[in-house]
CSV table of C-alpha atoms in Angstrom, one decimal:
chain,number,residue,atom,x,y,z
A,45,MET,CA,4.7,-14.5,-41.9
A,46,ILE,CA,4.5,-14.0,-38.1
A,47,HIS,CA,4.5,-10.3,-37.1
A,48,PRO,CA,7.9,-9.2,-35.9
A,49,THR,CA,6.5,-8.0,-32.7
A,50,ILE,CA,5.2,-11.3,-31.6
A,51,VAL,CA,8.5,-13.0,-32.6
A,52,LEU,CA,10.4,-10.3,-30.5
A,53,TRP,CA,8.5,-10.9,-27.2
A,54,SER,CA,8.3,-14.6,-27.7
A,55,ALA,CA,12.1,-14.7,-28.4
A,56,ILE,CA,12.7,-12.7,-25.2
A,57,ALA,CA,10.5,-14.9,-23.0
A,58,ILE,CA,12.0,-18.1,-24.4
A,59,SER,CA,15.6,-16.9,-24.1
A,60,LEU,CA,15.1,-15.6,-20.6
A,61,VAL,CA,13.9,-19.0,-19.4
A,62,LEU,CA,16.4,-21.0,-21.5
A,63,GLY,CA,19.2,-18.7,-20.1
A,64,VAL,CA,18.2,-19.7,-16.5
A,65,VAL,CA,17.7,-23.4,-17.2
A,66,LEU,CA,20.7,-23.9,-19.5
A,67,THR,CA,23.1,-22.1,-17.1
A,68,GLY,CA,22.0,-24.4,-14.3
A,69,TRP,CA,22.6,-27.3,-16.6
A,70,VAL,CA,26.1,-26.1,-17.4
A,71,ARG,CA,26.8,-25.4,-13.9
A,72,ARG,CA,26.1,-29.0,-12.9
A,73,TYR,CA,28.2,-30.2,-15.9
A,74,ALA,CA,31.2,-28.0,-14.8
A,75,LEU,CA,31.1,-29.1,-11.2
A,76,ALA,CA,30.9,-32.8,-12.3
A,77,ARG,CA,34.1,-32.4,-14.5
A,78,SER,CA,35.9,-30.0,-12.2
A,79,ILE,CA,35.9,-27.1,-14.7
A,80,ILE,CA,36.7,-24.8,-11.9
A,81,ASP,CA,38.3,-21.4,-11.4
A,82,VAL,CA,40.5,-21.8,-8.3
A,83,PRO,CA,41.5,-18.4,-6.7
A,84,ASN,CA,45.2,-17.5,-6.8
A,85,HIS,CA,47.0,-14.3,-5.8
A,86,ARG,CA,46.0,-12.5,-9.0
A,87,SER,CA,42.3,-13.5,-8.7
A,88,SER,CA,39.5,-11.1,-7.9
A,89,HIS,CA,37.5,-13.9,-6.5
A,90,THR,CA,38.0,-15.8,-3.3
A,91,VAL,CA,35.9,-18.9,-3.7
A,92,ALA,CA,36.5,-21.7,-6.3
A,93,THR,CA,33.7,-21.3,-8.9
A,94,PRO,CA,32.7,-23.4,-12.0
A,95,ARG,CA,33.1,-21.6,-15.3
A,96,GLY,CA,31.6,-21.9,-18.8
A,97,GLY,CA,28.0,-20.6,-18.0
A,98,GLY,CA,28.1,-18.4,-21.1
A,99,MET,CA,27.4,-21.6,-23.2
A,100,ALA,CA,23.8,-21.0,-22.3
A,101,ILE,CA,24.0,-17.5,-23.9
A,102,VAL,CA,25.5,-19.0,-26.9
A,103,LEU,CA,23.0,-21.7,-27.4
A,104,CYS,CA,20.1,-19.3,-27.2
A,105,TYR,CA,21.8,-16.7,-29.5
A,106,VAL,CA,22.7,-19.3,-32.3
A,107,ALA,CA,19.2,-20.8,-32.1
A,108,GLY,CA,17.6,-17.4,-32.4
A,109,ILE,CA,19.7,-16.5,-35.5
A,110,VAL,CA,18.6,-19.8,-37.2
A,111,ALA,CA,15.0,-19.2,-36.3
A,112,LEU,CA,15.1,-15.6,-37.6
A,113,TRP,CA,16.5,-16.8,-40.9
A,114,VAL,CA,13.9,-19.5,-41.2
A,115,LEU,CA,11.2,-16.9,-40.4
A,116,GLY,CA,12.6,-14.6,-43.0
A,117,LEU,CA,13.5,-11.9,-40.6
A,118,LEU,CA,17.2,-12.3,-41.4
A,119,PRO,CA,18.7,-12.6,-45.0
A,120,LEU,CA,21.1,-15.6,-45.4
A,121,HIS,CA,24.3,-13.4,-45.7
A,122,ILE,CA,23.5,-11.7,-42.4
A,123,ALA,CA,22.7,-14.9,-40.7
A,124,MET,CA,25.9,-16.5,-41.9
A,125,ALA,CA,28.0,-13.5,-40.7
A,126,LEU,CA,26.4,-13.6,-37.3
A,127,LEU,CA,27.0,-17.3,-37.1
A,128,GLY,CA,30.7,-16.8,-37.2
A,129,ALA,CA,30.2,-16.6,-33.4
A,130,VAL,CA,29.9,-20.5,-33.4
A,131,ALA,CA,33.8,-20.7,-34.0
A,132,ILE,CA,34.5,-18.3,-31.2
A,133,ALA,CA,32.2,-20.2,-29.0
A,134,LEU,CA,33.8,-23.6,-29.8
A,135,VAL,CA,37.4,-22.4,-29.1
A,136,GLY,CA,36.3,-20.7,-25.9
A,137,TRP,CA,34.6,-23.8,-24.8
A,138,ARG,CA,37.6,-25.9,-25.4
A,139,ASP,CA,39.7,-23.2,-23.6
A,140,ASP,CA,37.3,-23.5,-20.5
A,141,HIS,CA,38.1,-27.2,-20.4
A,142,GLY,CA,41.8,-26.7,-20.3
A,143,GLU,CA,44.6,-24.4,-21.6
A,144,LEU,CA,44.5,-23.9,-25.4
A,145,SER,CA,47.3,-22.6,-27.4
A,146,PRO,CA,47.1,-18.7,-27.7
A,147,LEU,CA,48.1,-19.0,-31.4
A,148,VAL,CA,45.2,-21.5,-32.2
A,149,ARG,CA,42.8,-18.9,-30.4
A,150,LEU,CA,44.1,-16.1,-32.4
A,151,ILE,CA,43.8,-18.0,-35.8
A,152,VAL,CA,40.3,-19.0,-34.9
A,153,GLN,CA,39.4,-15.3,-34.0
A,154,LEU,CA,40.9,-14.0,-37.2
A,155,ALA,CA,39.2,-16.7,-39.4
A,156,ALA,CA,35.7,-16.0,-37.7
A,157,SER,CA,36.3,-12.3,-38.3
A,158,VAL,CA,37.2,-12.7,-42.0
A,159,TRP,CA,34.2,-14.9,-42.4
A,160,ALA,CA,31.8,-12.5,-41.0
A,161,VAL,CA,33.3,-9.5,-43.0
A,162,ALA,CA,33.2,-11.6,-46.1
A,163,TRP,CA,29.7,-12.5,-45.9
A,164,LEU,CA,28.8,-8.9,-45.3
A,165,HIS,CA,30.7,-8.0,-48.5
A,166,GLY,CA,33.4,-5.8,-46.9
A,167,PHE,CA,33.4,-2.3,-45.7
A,168,PRO,CA,34.8,0.1,-48.3
A,169,VAL,CA,32.9,2.8,-46.5
A,170,ILE,CA,33.2,4.0,-42.9
A,171,SER,CA,30.1,5.8,-41.8
A,172,LEU,CA,29.4,8.3,-39.1
A,173,GLY,CA,25.8,9.2,-40.1
A,174,HIS,CA,26.0,12.2,-42.4
A,175,SER,CA,29.6,11.8,-42.9
A,176,THR,CA,31.4,9.0,-44.8
A,177,ALA,CA,34.9,8.0,-45.6
A,178,HIS,CA,35.8,5.7,-48.6
A,179,VAL,CA,38.6,3.6,-47.5
A,180,GLY,CA,38.5,0.6,-49.9
A,181,LEU,CA,40.1,-2.7,-48.7
A,182,TRP,CA,41.4,-0.8,-45.6
A,183,GLY,CA,37.9,-0.6,-44.2
A,184,SER,CA,37.5,-4.4,-44.5
A,185,ALA,CA,40.9,-5.0,-42.7
A,186,LEU,CA,39.8,-2.5,-40.0
A,187,ALA,CA,36.6,-4.4,-39.6
A,188,VAL,CA,38.3,-7.7,-39.1
A,189,LEU,CA,40.7,-6.2,-36.5
A,190,ALA,CA,37.8,-4.5,-34.7
A,191,LEU,CA,36.0,-7.9,-34.3
A,192,VAL,CA,39.1,-9.6,-33.0
A,193,TRP,CA,39.6,-6.6,-30.5
A,194,LEU,CA,35.9,-6.8,-29.5
A,195,THR,CA,36.1,-10.4,-28.9
A,196,ASN,CA,39.2,-10.1,-26.6
A,197,LEU,CA,38.3,-6.9,-24.8
A,198,TYR,CA,35.0,-8.4,-23.6
A,199,ASN,CA,37.1,-11.3,-22.3
A,200,PHE,CA,39.4,-8.9,-20.5
A,201,MET,CA,36.5,-7.2,-18.7
A,202,ASP,CA,34.9,-10.4,-17.5
A,203,GLY,CA,36.9,-10.5,-14.3
A,204,ILE,CA,34.4,-10.0,-11.4
A,205,ASP,CA,30.9,-11.2,-10.5
A,206,GLY,CA,28.1,-9.9,-12.7
A,207,ILE,CA,30.0,-7.4,-14.8
A,208,ALA,CA,30.0,-9.1,-18.1
A,209,GLY,CA,26.5,-10.5,-17.7
A,210,SER,CA,25.1,-7.0,-16.8
A,211,GLU,CA,26.9,-5.3,-19.7
A,212,ALA,CA,25.4,-7.9,-22.1
A,213,VAL,CA,21.9,-7.3,-20.8
A,214,LEU,CA,22.3,-3.5,-21.0
A,215,VAL,CA,24.1,-3.1,-24.4
A,216,GLY,CA,22.1,-5.8,-26.0
A,217,SER,CA,18.9,-4.1,-25.0
A,218,ALA,CA,20.1,-0.7,-26.1
A,219,ILE,CA,21.2,-2.0,-29.5
A,220,ALA,CA,17.9,-3.8,-29.8
A,221,VAL,CA,15.8,-0.7,-29.0
A,222,ILE,CA,17.9,1.4,-31.5
A,223,LEU,CA,17.7,-1.1,-34.3
A,224,TRP,CA,14.0,-1.7,-33.9
A,225,ARG,CA,13.4,2.1,-34.2
A,226,ALA,CA,15.6,2.1,-37.1
A,227,GLY,CA,13.5,-0.5,-39.0
A,228,ALA,CA,15.8,-3.5,-38.7
A,229,PRO,CA,13.7,-6.0,-36.7
A,230,GLY,CA,15.7,-9.1,-37.4
A,231,LEU,CA,18.9,-7.8,-35.9
A,232,ALA,CA,16.9,-6.1,-33.1
A,233,ILE,CA,15.5,-9.5,-32.2
A,234,ALA,CA,19.0,-11.1,-32.5
A,235,SER,CA,20.4,-8.5,-30.0
A,236,ALA,CA,17.3,-8.9,-27.7
A,237,VAL,CA,17.8,-12.7,-27.6
A,238,LEU,CA,21.4,-12.2,-26.5
A,239,ALA,CA,20.3,-9.7,-23.8
A,240,ALA,CA,17.6,-11.9,-22.4
A,241,ALA,CA,19.8,-15.0,-22.4
A,242,ALA,CA,22.4,-12.9,-20.6
A,243,LEU,CA,19.8,-11.9,-18.0
A,244,GLY,CA,18.9,-15.6,-17.5
A,245,PHE,CA,22.6,-16.3,-16.9
A,246,LEU,CA,22.9,-13.3,-14.6
A,247,PHE,CA,20.5,-15.1,-12.2
A,248,TRP,CA,23.4,-17.5,-11.5
A,249,ASN,CA,26.3,-14.9,-12.0
A,250,TRP,CA,25.1,-11.9,-9.9
A,251,PRO,CA,27.4,-11.5,-6.8
A,252,PRO,CA,28.1,-13.8,-5.1
A,253,ALA,CA,28.5,-15.6,-8.4
A,254,ARG,CA,27.7,-19.4,-8.6
A,255,ILE,CA,29.2,-19.8,-12.1
A,256,PHE,CA,31.4,-17.6,-14.2
A,257,MET,CA,30.7,-16.8,-17.9
A,258,GLY,CA,33.9,-18.3,-19.2
A,259,ASP,CA,35.7,-17.7,-22.4
A,260,VAL,CA,32.9,-19.5,-24.3
A,261,GLY,CA,30.5,-16.7,-23.3
A,262,SER,CA,32.7,-13.6,-23.1
A,263,GLY,CA,34.4,-14.0,-26.3
A,264,THR,CA,31.1,-14.8,-28.1
A,265,VAL,CA,29.2,-11.8,-26.7
A,266,GLY,CA,32.0,-9.4,-27.7
A,267,PHE,CA,32.0,-10.9,-31.3
A,268,ALA,CA,28.2,-10.9,-31.4
A,269,PHE,CA,28.0,-7.2,-30.7
A,270,GLY,CA,30.7,-6.4,-33.3
A,271,THR,CA,28.9,-8.4,-36.1
A,272,ILE,CA,25.5,-7.1,-35.3
A,273,ALA,CA,26.8,-3.5,-35.5
A,274,LEU,CA,28.5,-4.2,-38.8
A,275,SER,CA,25.5,-5.9,-40.2
A,276,ALA,CA,23.4,-2.9,-39.1
A,277,GLN,CA,25.6,-0.6,-40.9
A,278,ARG,CA,25.3,-2.7,-44.1
A,279,THR,CA,21.5,-3.3,-44.0
A,280,ALA,CA,19.9,-0.5,-42.0
A,281,ALA,CA,22.3,2.4,-42.5
A,282,VAL,CA,23.0,2.6,-38.8
A,283,PRO,CA,26.7,3.6,-38.3
A,284,ALA,CA,28.4,0.7,-36.5
A,285,LEU,CA,30.6,3.1,-34.6
A,286,ILE,CA,27.7,4.9,-33.1
A,287,LEU,CA,25.8,1.5,-32.4
A,288,LEU,CA,28.8,0.5,-30.3
A,289,LEU,CA,28.8,3.5,-28.2
A,290,PRO,CA,26.9,1.6,-25.4
A,291,LEU,CA,29.9,-0.7,-25.1
A,292,GLY,CA,32.0,2.4,-24.5
A,293,VAL,CA,32.8,1.5,-20.8
A,294,PHE,CA,34.3,-1.9,-21.7
A,295,ILE,CA,36.0,-0.4,-24.8
A,296,GLY,CA,37.5,2.4,-22.8
A,297,ASP,CA,38.8,0.5,-19.9
A,298,ALA,CA,40.3,-2.3,-21.9
A,299,THR,CA,41.9,0.1,-24.5
A,300,PHE,CA,43.2,2.5,-21.8
A,301,THR,CA,44.8,-0.3,-19.9
A,302,VAL,CA,46.5,-1.8,-22.9
A,303,VAL,CA,47.9,1.6,-23.9
A,304,ARG,CA,49.0,2.3,-20.3
A,305,ARG,CA,50.8,-0.9,-20.0
A,306,ALA,CA,52.4,-0.5,-23.4
A,307,LEU,CA,53.7,2.9,-22.5
A,308,ARG,CA,55.2,1.6,-19.2
A,309,ARG,CA,56.8,-1.2,-21.4
A,310,GLU,CA,55.1,-3.9,-19.4
A,311,ARG,CA,54.6,-7.4,-21.0
A,312,LEU,CA,51.1,-7.2,-22.5
A,313,TYR,CA,50.9,-11.0,-22.4
A,314,ALA,CA,51.7,-11.1,-18.7
A,315,ALA,CA,48.8,-11.8,-16.2
A,316,HIS,CA,47.8,-8.7,-14.2
A,317,ARG,CA,45.1,-6.9,-12.4
A,318,SER,CA,45.6,-3.3,-13.6
A,319,HIS,CA,42.1,-2.8,-15.3
A,320,ILE,CA,40.3,0.0,-13.6
A,321,TYR,CA,37.5,-2.2,-12.3
A,322,GLN,CA,40.1,-4.6,-10.9
A,323,GLN,CA,41.8,-1.9,-9.1
A,324,LEU,CA,38.5,-0.7,-7.5
A,325,VAL,CA,38.0,-4.2,-6.2
A,326,GLN,CA,41.5,-4.3,-4.8
A,327,LEU,CA,40.8,-1.0,-3.0
A,328,GLY,CA,37.7,-2.5,-1.2
A,329,TRP,CA,34.9,-2.0,-3.7
A,330,GLU,CA,32.7,-5.1,-3.5
A,331,HIS,CA,31.8,-6.7,-6.9
A,332,GLU,CA,28.3,-5.6,-6.9
A,333,ARG,CA,29.3,-2.0,-6.2
A,334,VAL,CA,31.7,-2.1,-9.2
A,335,THR,CA,29.2,-3.8,-11.5
A,336,THR,CA,26.5,-1.3,-10.5
A,337,ALA,CA,28.9,1.6,-11.3
A,338,VAL,CA,29.8,0.2,-14.7
A,339,SER,CA,26.0,-0.4,-15.4
A,340,VAL,CA,25.1,3.2,-14.6
A,341,LEU,CA,27.7,4.5,-16.9
A,342,THR,CA,26.5,2.1,-19.7
A,343,LEU,CA,22.9,3.4,-19.3
A,344,GLY,CA,24.2,7.0,-19.6
A,345,VAL,CA,26.2,6.3,-22.7
A,346,SER,CA,23.4,4.2,-24.2
A,347,ALA,CA,20.9,7.1,-23.8
A,348,LEU,CA,23.3,9.4,-25.7
A,349,ALA,CA,23.8,6.8,-28.4
A,350,GLY,CA,20.0,6.5,-28.8
A,351,ILE,CA,19.8,10.3,-29.1
A,352,ALA,CA,22.5,10.4,-31.7
A,353,LEU,CA,20.7,8.0,-33.9
A,354,LEU,CA,17.2,9.1,-33.4
A,355,TYR,CA,17.8,12.8,-33.7
A,356,PRO,CA,20.6,13.3,-36.3
A,357,ALA,CA,20.7,17.1,-35.6
A,358,LEU,CA,21.9,16.3,-32.0
A,359,ALA,CA,24.2,13.5,-33.2
A,360,ALA,CA,27.6,15.4,-33.0
A,361,ALA,CA,26.7,16.9,-29.4
A,362,SER,CA,25.5,13.3,-28.2
A,363,ILE,CA,28.6,11.6,-29.4
A,364,LEU,CA,30.8,14.3,-27.8
A,365,GLY,CA,28.7,14.0,-24.6
A,366,ALA,CA,29.3,10.2,-24.5
A,367,ILE,CA,33.0,10.7,-25.0
A,368,VAL,CA,33.2,13.3,-22.2
A,369,LEU,CA,31.2,11.1,-19.9
A,370,LEU,CA,33.5,8.1,-20.5
A,371,VAL,CA,36.8,10.2,-20.2
A,372,ALA,CA,35.6,12.1,-17.1
A,373,SER,CA,34.4,9.0,-15.3
A,374,GLY,CA,37.5,7.1,-16.2
A,375,TRP,CA,39.7,10.0,-15.0
A,376,VAL,CA,38.0,10.0,-11.5
A,377,LEU,CA,38.2,6.3,-11.2
A,378,VAL,CA,41.8,6.2,-12.3
A,379,ARG,CA,42.6,9.0,-9.7
A,380,VAL,CA,40.9,7.1,-7.0
A,381,ALA,CA,42.8,3.9,-7.8
A,382,SER,CA,46.1,5.6,-8.2
A,383,ARG,CA,45.8,7.4,-4.9
A,384,GLY,CA,44.8,4.1,-3.1
A,385,VAL,CA,41.8,5.4,-1.4
A,386,VAL,CA,40.4,2.3,0.3
A,387,THR,CA,36.7,3.0,0.7
A,388,ASP,CA,36.1,-0.2,2.8
A,389,GLU,CA,38.1,0.3,6.0
A,390,ARG,CA,37.8,-3.3,7.0
A,391,PRO,CA,41.1,-5.3,6.8
A,392,MET,CA,41.5,-7.4,3.7
A,393,GLU,CA,41.1,-10.6,5.9
A,394,ALA,CA,37.7,-9.3,7.1
A,395,ARG,CA,36.6,-8.6,3.5
A,396,VAL,CA,37.7,-12.0,2.2
A,397,ALA,CA,36.1,-13.7,5.1
A,398,ARG,CA,32.8,-11.8,4.4
A,399,SER,CA,33.0,-12.7,0.8
A,400,ASP,CA,33.4,-16.3,1.6
A,401,ALA,CA,30.5,-16.2,4.1
A,402,ARG,CA,28.3,-14.6,1.5
A,403,HIS,CA,29.1,-17.2,-1.2
A,404,VAL,CA,28.3,-20.0,1.4
A,405,SER,CA,25.1,-18.4,2.6
A,406,ALA,CA,23.8,-17.6,-0.9
A,407,ASN,CA,24.2,-21.2,-1.9
A,408,MET,CA,22.8,-22.9,1.2
A,409,MET,CA,19.5,-22.8,-0.7
A,410,ASN,CA,21.0,-25.0,-3.2
A,411,SER,CA,21.9,-27.7,-0.8
A,412,SER,CA,20.3,-30.4,-2.8
A,413,GLN,CA,23.3,-30.2,-5.1
A,414,ASN,CA,26.0,-32.1,-3.3
A,415,GLU,CA,28.6,-32.7,-6.0
A,416,THR,CA,31.9,-34.3,-4.8
A,417,PHE,CA,35.2,-34.1,-6.6
A,418,SER,CA,38.6,-35.7,-6.4
A,419,ALA,CA,41.5,-33.5,-5.4
A,420,THR,CA,44.3,-33.3,-8.0
A,421,GLU,CA,46.2,-30.1,-6.9
A,422,THR,CA,45.3,-27.2,-4.6
A,423,ALA,CA,41.9,-27.7,-2.8
A,424,ALA,CA,39.6,-24.6,-2.5
A,425,PRO,CA,35.9,-24.3,-1.6
A,426,THR,CA,33.3,-24.0,-4.3
A,427,PRO,CA,30.2,-21.7,-3.9
A,428,ASP,CA,28.5,-24.8,-2.5
A,429,GLY,CA,31.1,-25.1,0.2
A,430,VAL,CA,32.6,-28.3,-1.3
A,431,PRO,CA,36.4,-28.6,-1.5
A,432,VAL,CA,37.5,-29.1,-5.1
A,433,SER,CA,40.7,-29.1,-7.0
A,434,ALA,CA,41.5,-27.6,-10.4
A,435,PRO,CA,44.5,-26.2,-12.0
A,436,PRO,CA,44.8,-22.5,-11.1
A,437,ASP,CA,43.7,-20.2,-13.8
A,438,ASP,CA,45.6,-17.3,-15.1
A,439,ASP,CA,43.6,-14.0,-14.8
A,440,GLY,CA,43.6,-10.4,-15.9
A,441,GLY,CA,45.9,-11.1,-18.9
A,442,ASP,CA,45.7,-8.2,-21.3
A,443,LEU,CA,45.9,-10.1,-24.4
A,444,THR,CA,43.3,-12.9,-24.3
A,445,VAL,CA,45.2,-14.3,-27.4
A,446,MET,CA,48.0,-14.7,-25.2
A,447,MET,CA,46.6,-15.3,-21.7
A,448,ARG,CA,43.5,-16.9,-20.1
A,449,ARG,CA,41.3,-14.7,-18.0
A,450,GLN,CA,40.5,-15.7,-14.5
A,451,ALA,CA,36.7,-15.5,-14.3
């Protein structure tokens, strides 16, 4: 059998290259078929941009899982659980092509989650390292709901350039390092493949984005992190709750927003722009600034998660530190947003104009791509400066099972 270290670095290199190449292919496909997100009054972007680039991440991830099973680095039941992501990807890909029934999406998400938990033989015990709780069938039910929530919350958070791709790179890398040190090379490589493919995708998605991840990518990445964490608890005695700490920024923002909207008796299925990261963009923070801030927080929480798992004596303090970091950062950002402190003093028109100029400038190097499209509804410029038309996309919905995301 090939040594796991060789497999690891080979998988990272191949996934990185394929991530770049396949995203470019998907972009051409999306442009040719007018699979475009056209800005509307709720959008955080100002230029019509193709979507569905996350398919590149999906293809690398699925191929990686199959290869790891063939090489004997993943047992069949783990590989089958992880491959539940295929159903999430297919329904997301279909949704990226056109509006899909919310009920259909929810049914598929539930089915994929039940599939994964069943292959992992359920979760009668919830573990936090030295502490465990025997919960019987309730543990399996909670695991299913957690997977559905992770699938959707990652979709909620994919609303500005680079944010979901960067999070996939950082969280995937953190989980890979932790699992490698914990003696679970197969799952570590699966997570590393996800991170490397996301890095390749980020080449096209970093502000100003030339393609969006789409539902096919965001939902699949969230589901993948959830199933990897659950699988790790089953095979490597690594608590899933601790392993998901690096995803704390996304979990915190999405959960806080849902709870706040519920307390205000707002319609949870209505489109909105009330996530913390979206409010910062509205206040004048450019996309790369918000994405960078989220990435810094993710690195801090990831470091604390690593300490919790590698040094059990410091686990409680590390977990508490991660919670304090997230709560304190969230409180500060919420205060900034609620006070309406605009950090960019330029008028909105100037900021939009600058954003449009940056999109056009960044894509002038790609002038060899001169795709043209037929107009069917409201025309808007693409990142290549070519007018296109596509149905306006709902964005910022707080229940992906109810509304589409905008980016």
